[in-house]
mmCIF file of C-alpha atoms and ligand atoms in Angstrom:
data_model
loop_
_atom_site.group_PDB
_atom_site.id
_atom_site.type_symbol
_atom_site.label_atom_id
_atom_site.label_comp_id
_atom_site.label_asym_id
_atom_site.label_seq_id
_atom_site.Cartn_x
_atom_site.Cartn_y
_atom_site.Cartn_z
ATOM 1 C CA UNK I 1 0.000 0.000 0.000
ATOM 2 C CA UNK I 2 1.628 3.365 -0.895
ATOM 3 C CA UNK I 3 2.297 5.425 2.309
ATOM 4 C CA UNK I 4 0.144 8.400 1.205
ATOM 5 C CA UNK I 5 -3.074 5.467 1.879
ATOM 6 C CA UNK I 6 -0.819 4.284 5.093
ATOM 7 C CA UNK I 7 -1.231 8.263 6.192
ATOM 8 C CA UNK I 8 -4.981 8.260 5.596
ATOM 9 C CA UNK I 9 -5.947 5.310 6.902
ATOM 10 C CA UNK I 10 -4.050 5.951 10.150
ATOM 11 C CA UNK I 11 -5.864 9.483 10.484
ATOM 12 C CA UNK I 12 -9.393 8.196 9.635
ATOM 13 C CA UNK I 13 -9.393 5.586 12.279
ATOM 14 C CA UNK I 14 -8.244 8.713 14.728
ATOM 15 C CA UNK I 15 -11.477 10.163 13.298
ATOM 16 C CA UNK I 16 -13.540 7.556 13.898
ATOM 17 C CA UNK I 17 -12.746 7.074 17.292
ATOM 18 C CA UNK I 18 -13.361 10.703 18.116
ATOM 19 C CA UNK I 19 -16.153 10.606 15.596
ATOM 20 C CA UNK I 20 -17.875 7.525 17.658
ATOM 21 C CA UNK I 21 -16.367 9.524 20.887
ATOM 22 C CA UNK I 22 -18.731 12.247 19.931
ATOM 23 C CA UNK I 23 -21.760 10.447 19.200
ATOM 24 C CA UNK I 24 -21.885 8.302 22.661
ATOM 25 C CA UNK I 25 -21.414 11.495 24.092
ATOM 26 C CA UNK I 26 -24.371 12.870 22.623
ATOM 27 C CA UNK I 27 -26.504 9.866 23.233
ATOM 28 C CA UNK I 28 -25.506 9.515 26.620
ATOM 29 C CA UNK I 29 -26.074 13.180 27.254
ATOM 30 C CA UNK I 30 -29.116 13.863 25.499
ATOM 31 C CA UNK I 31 -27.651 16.438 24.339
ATOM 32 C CA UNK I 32 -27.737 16.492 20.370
ATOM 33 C CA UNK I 33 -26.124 20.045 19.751
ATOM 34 C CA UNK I 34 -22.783 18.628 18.548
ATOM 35 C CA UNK I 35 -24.236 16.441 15.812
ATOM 36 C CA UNK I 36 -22.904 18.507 12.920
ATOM 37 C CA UNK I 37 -19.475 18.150 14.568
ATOM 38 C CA UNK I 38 -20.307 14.200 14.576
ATOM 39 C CA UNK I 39 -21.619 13.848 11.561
ATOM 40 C CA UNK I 40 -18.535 15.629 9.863
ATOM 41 C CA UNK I 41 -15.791 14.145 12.161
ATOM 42 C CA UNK I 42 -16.925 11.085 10.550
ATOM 43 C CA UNK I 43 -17.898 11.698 7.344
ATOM 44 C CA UNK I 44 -14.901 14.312 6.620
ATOM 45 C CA UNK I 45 -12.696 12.421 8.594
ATOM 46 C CA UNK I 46 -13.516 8.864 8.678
ATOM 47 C CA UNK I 47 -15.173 8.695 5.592
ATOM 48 C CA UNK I 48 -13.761 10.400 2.767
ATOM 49 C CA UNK I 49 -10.118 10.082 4.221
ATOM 50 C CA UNK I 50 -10.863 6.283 3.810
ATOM 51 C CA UNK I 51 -11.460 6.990 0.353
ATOM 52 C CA UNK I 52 -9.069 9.179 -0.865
ATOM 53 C CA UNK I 53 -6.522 6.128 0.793
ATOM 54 C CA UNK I 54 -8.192 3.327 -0.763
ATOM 55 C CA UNK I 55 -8.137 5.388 -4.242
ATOM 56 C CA UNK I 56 -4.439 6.108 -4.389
ATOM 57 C CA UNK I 57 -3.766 2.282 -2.871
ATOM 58 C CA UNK I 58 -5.912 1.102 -5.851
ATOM 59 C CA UNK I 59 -4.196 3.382 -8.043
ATOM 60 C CA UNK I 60 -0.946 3.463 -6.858
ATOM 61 C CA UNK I 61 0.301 5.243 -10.445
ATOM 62 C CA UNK I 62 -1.553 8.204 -8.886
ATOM 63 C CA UNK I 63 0.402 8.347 -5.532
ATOM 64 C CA UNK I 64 3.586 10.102 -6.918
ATOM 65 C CA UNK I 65 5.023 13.019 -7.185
ATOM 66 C CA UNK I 66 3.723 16.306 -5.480
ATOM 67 C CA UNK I 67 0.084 16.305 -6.323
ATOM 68 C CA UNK I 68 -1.248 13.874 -3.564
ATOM 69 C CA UNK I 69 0.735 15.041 -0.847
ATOM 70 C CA UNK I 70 -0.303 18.856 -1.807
ATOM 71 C CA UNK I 71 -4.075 17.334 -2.046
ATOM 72 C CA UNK I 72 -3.225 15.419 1.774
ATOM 73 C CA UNK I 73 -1.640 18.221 3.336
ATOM 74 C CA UNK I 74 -4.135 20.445 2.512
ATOM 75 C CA UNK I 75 -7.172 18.177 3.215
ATOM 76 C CA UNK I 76 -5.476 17.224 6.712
ATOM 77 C CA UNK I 77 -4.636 20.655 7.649
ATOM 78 C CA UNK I 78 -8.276 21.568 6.912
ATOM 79 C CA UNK I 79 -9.732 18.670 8.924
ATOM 80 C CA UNK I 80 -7.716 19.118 11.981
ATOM 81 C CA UNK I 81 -8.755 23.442 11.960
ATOM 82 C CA UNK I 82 -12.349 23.014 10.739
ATOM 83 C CA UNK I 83 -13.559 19.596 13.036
ATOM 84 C CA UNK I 84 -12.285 21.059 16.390
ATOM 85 C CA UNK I 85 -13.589 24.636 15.753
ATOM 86 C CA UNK I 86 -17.105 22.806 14.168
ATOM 87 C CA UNK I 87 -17.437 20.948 17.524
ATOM 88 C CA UNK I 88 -16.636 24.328 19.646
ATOM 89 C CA UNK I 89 -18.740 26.737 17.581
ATOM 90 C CA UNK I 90 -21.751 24.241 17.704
ATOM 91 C CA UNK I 91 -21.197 22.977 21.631
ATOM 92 C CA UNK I 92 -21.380 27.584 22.219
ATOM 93 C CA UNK I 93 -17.179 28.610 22.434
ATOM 94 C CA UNK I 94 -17.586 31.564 20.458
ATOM 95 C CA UNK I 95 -15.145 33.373 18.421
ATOM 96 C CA UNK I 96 -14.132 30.417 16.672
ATOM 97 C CA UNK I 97 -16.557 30.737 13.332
ATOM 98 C CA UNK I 98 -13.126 32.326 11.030
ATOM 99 C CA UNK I 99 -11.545 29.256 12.271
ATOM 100 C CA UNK I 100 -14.318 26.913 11.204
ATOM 101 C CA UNK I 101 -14.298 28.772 7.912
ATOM 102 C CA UNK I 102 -10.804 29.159 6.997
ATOM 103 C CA UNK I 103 -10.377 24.980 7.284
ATOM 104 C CA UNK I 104 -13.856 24.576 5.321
ATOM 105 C CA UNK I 105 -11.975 26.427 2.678
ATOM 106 C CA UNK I 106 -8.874 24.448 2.899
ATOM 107 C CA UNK I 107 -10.964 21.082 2.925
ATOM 108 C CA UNK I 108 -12.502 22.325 -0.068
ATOM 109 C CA UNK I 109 -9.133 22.909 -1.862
ATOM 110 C CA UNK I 110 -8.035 19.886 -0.731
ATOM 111 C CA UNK I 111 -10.865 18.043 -2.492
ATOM 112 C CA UNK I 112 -10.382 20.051 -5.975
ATOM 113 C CA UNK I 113 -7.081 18.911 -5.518
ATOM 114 C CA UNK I 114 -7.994 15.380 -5.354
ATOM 115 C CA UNK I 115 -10.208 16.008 -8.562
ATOM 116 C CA UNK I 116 -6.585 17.127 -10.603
ATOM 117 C CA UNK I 117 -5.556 14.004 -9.181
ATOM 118 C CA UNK I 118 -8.381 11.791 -10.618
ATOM 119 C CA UNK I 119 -8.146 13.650 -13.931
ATOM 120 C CA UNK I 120 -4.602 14.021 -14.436
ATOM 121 C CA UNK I 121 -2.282 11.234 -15.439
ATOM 122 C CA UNK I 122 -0.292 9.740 -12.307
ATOM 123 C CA UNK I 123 3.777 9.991 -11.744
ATOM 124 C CA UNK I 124 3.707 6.743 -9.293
ATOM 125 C CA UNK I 125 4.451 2.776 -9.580
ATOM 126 C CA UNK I 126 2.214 1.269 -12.380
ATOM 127 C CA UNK I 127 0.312 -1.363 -10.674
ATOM 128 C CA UNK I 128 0.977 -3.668 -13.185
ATOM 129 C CA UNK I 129 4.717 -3.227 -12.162
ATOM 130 C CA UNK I 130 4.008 -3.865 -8.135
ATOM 131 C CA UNK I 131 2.623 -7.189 -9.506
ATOM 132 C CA UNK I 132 4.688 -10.313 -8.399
ATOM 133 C CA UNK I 133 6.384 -11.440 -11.824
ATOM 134 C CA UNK I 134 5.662 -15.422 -12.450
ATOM 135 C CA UNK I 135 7.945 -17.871 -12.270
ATOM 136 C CA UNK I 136 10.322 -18.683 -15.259
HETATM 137 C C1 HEM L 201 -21.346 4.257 18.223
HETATM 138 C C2 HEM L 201 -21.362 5.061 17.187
HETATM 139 C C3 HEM L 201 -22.308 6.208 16.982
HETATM 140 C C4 HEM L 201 -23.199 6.817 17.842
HETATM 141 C C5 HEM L 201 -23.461 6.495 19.291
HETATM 142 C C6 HEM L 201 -23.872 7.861 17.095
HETATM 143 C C7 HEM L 201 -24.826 8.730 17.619
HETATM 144 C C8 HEM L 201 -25.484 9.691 16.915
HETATM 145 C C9 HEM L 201 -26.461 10.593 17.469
HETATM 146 C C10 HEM L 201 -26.936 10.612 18.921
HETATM 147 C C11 HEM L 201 -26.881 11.404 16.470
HETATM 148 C C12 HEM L 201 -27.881 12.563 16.572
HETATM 149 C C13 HEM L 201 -29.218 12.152 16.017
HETATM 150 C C14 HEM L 201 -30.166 13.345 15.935
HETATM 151 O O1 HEM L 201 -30.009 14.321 16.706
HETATM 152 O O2 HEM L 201 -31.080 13.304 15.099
HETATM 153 C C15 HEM L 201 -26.163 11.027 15.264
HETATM 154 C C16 HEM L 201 -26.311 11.629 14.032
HETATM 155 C C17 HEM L 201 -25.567 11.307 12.917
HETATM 156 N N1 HEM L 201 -24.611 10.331 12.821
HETATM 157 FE FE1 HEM L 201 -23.981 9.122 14.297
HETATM 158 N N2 HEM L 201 -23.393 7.872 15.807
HETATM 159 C C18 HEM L 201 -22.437 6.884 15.686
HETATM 160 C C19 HEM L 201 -21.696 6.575 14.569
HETATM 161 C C20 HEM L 201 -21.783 7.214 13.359
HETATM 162 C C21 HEM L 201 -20.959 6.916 12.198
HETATM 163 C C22 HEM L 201 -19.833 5.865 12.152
HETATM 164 C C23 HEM L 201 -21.365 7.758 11.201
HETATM 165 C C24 HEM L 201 -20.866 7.907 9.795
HETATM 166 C C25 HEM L 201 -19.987 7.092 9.213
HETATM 167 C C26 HEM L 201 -22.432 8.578 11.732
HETATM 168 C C27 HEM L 201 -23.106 9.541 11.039
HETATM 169 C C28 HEM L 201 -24.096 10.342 11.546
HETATM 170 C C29 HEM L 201 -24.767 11.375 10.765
HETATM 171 C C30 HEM L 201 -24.512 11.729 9.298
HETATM 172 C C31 HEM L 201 -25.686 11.988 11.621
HETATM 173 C C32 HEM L 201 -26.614 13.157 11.300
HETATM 174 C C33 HEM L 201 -27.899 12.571 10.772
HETATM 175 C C34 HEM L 201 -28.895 13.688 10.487
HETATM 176 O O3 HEM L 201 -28.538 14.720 9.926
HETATM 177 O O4 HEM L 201 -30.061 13.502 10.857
HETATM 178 N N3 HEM L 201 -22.655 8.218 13.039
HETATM 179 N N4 HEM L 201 -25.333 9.976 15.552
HETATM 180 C C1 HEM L 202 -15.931 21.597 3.565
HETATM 181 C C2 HEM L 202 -16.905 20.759 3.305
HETATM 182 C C3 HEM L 202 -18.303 20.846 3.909
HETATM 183 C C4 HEM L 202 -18.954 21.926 4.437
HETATM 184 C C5 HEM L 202 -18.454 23.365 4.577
HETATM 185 C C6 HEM L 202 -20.256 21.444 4.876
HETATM 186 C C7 HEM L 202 -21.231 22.256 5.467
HETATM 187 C C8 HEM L 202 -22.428 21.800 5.968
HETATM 188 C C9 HEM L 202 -23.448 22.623 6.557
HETATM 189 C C10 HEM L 202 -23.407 24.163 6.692
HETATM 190 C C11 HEM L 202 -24.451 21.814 6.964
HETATM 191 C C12 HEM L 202 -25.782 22.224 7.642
HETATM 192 C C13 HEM L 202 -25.623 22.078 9.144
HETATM 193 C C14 HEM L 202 -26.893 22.412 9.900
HETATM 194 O O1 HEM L 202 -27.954 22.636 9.293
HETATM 195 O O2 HEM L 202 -26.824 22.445 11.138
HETATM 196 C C15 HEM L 202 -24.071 20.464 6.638
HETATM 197 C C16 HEM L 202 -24.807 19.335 6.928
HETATM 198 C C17 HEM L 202 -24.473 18.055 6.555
HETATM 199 N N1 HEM L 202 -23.394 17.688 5.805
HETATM 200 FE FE1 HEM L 202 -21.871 18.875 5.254
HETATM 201 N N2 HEM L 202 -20.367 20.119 4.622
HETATM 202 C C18 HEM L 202 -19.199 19.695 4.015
HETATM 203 C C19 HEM L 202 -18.902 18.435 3.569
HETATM 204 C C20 HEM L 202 -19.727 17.334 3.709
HETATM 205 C C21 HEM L 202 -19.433 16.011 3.181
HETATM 206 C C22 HEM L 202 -18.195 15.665 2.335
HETATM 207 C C23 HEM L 202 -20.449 15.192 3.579
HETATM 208 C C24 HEM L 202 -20.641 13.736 3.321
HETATM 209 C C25 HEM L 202 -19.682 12.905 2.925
HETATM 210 C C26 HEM L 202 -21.383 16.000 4.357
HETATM 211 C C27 HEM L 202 -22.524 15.536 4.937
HETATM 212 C C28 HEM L 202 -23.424 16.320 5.647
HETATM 213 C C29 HEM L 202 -24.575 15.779 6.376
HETATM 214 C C30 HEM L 202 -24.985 14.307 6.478
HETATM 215 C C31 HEM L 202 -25.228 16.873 6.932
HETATM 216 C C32 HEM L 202 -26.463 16.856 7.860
HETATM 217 C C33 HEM L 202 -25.902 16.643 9.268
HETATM 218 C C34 HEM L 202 -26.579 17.413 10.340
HETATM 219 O O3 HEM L 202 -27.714 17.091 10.624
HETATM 220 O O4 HEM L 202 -25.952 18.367 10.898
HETATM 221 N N3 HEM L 202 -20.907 17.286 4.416
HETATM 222 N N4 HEM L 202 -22.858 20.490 6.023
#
């Protein structure tokens, strides 16, 4: 598995144990305020991070070069200002809306990113070439 889908993997399990975290919470509290926070943490985080890894590990050709870690950095980056902030902002911290905003923006970049990556030709290991060779 390339380590860009190593990376995601490893941060969308984080996700959804805060993610489930969040949710028990609620339920336990019945207190349902935070369920945008939830419902991102784990959709933004768990979710869709799981995707974007299993993409480049099914397309490993697409894992080199700059372009994914540029998409990563900037999807991560978003995800760990925007989640946080989401969950303050909705559980009533406030001053922290620019924050929420600023990593919406950057998960949004992130994720046209990721479309340049799906429609541009990869610079990785064709996975023809990761296949064991037979046997002479
Ligand atoms: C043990 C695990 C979980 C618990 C205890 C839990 C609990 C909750 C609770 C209490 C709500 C609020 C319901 C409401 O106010 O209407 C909620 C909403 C939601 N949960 Fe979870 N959840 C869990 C796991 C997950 C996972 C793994 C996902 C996604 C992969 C998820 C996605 C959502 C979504 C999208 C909503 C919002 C639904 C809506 O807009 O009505 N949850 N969850
Ligand atoms: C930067 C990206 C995103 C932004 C800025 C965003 C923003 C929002 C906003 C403003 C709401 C309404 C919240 C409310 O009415 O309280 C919402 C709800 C929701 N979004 Fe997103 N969203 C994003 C990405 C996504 C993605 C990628 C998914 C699914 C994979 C998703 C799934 C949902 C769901 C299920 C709800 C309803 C949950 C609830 O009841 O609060 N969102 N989103």
């Amino acid at each position: 598995m390339p380590r860009i889908s190593r990376f995601y993997f490893a941060m969308a399990i984080i996700y959804l144990l805060i993610g489930i975290g969040v949710g028990l919470h609620m339920s336990i509290a019945h207190d349902h305020s935070a369920v945008g926070a939830h419902a991102h943490i784990n959709l933004l985080g768990w979710v869709t991070s799981a995707l974007f890894g299993g993409y480049y590990a099914l397309n490993p050709v697409k894992a080199g070069g700059w372009l994914p870690w540029a998409q990563c950095g900037l999807y991560s980056i978003g995800l760990v200002v925007m989640l946080p902030a989401l969950y303050l902002m909705l559980t009533g911290t406030p001053g922290v809306e620019p924050a929420v905003a600023m990593g919406s923006m950057a998960v949004a970049a992130g994720v046209v990113l990721f479309a340049a990556v799906v429609f541009t030709r990869g610079r990785g290991i064709r996975a023809s070439r990761m296949m064991p060779q037979p046997a002479e």
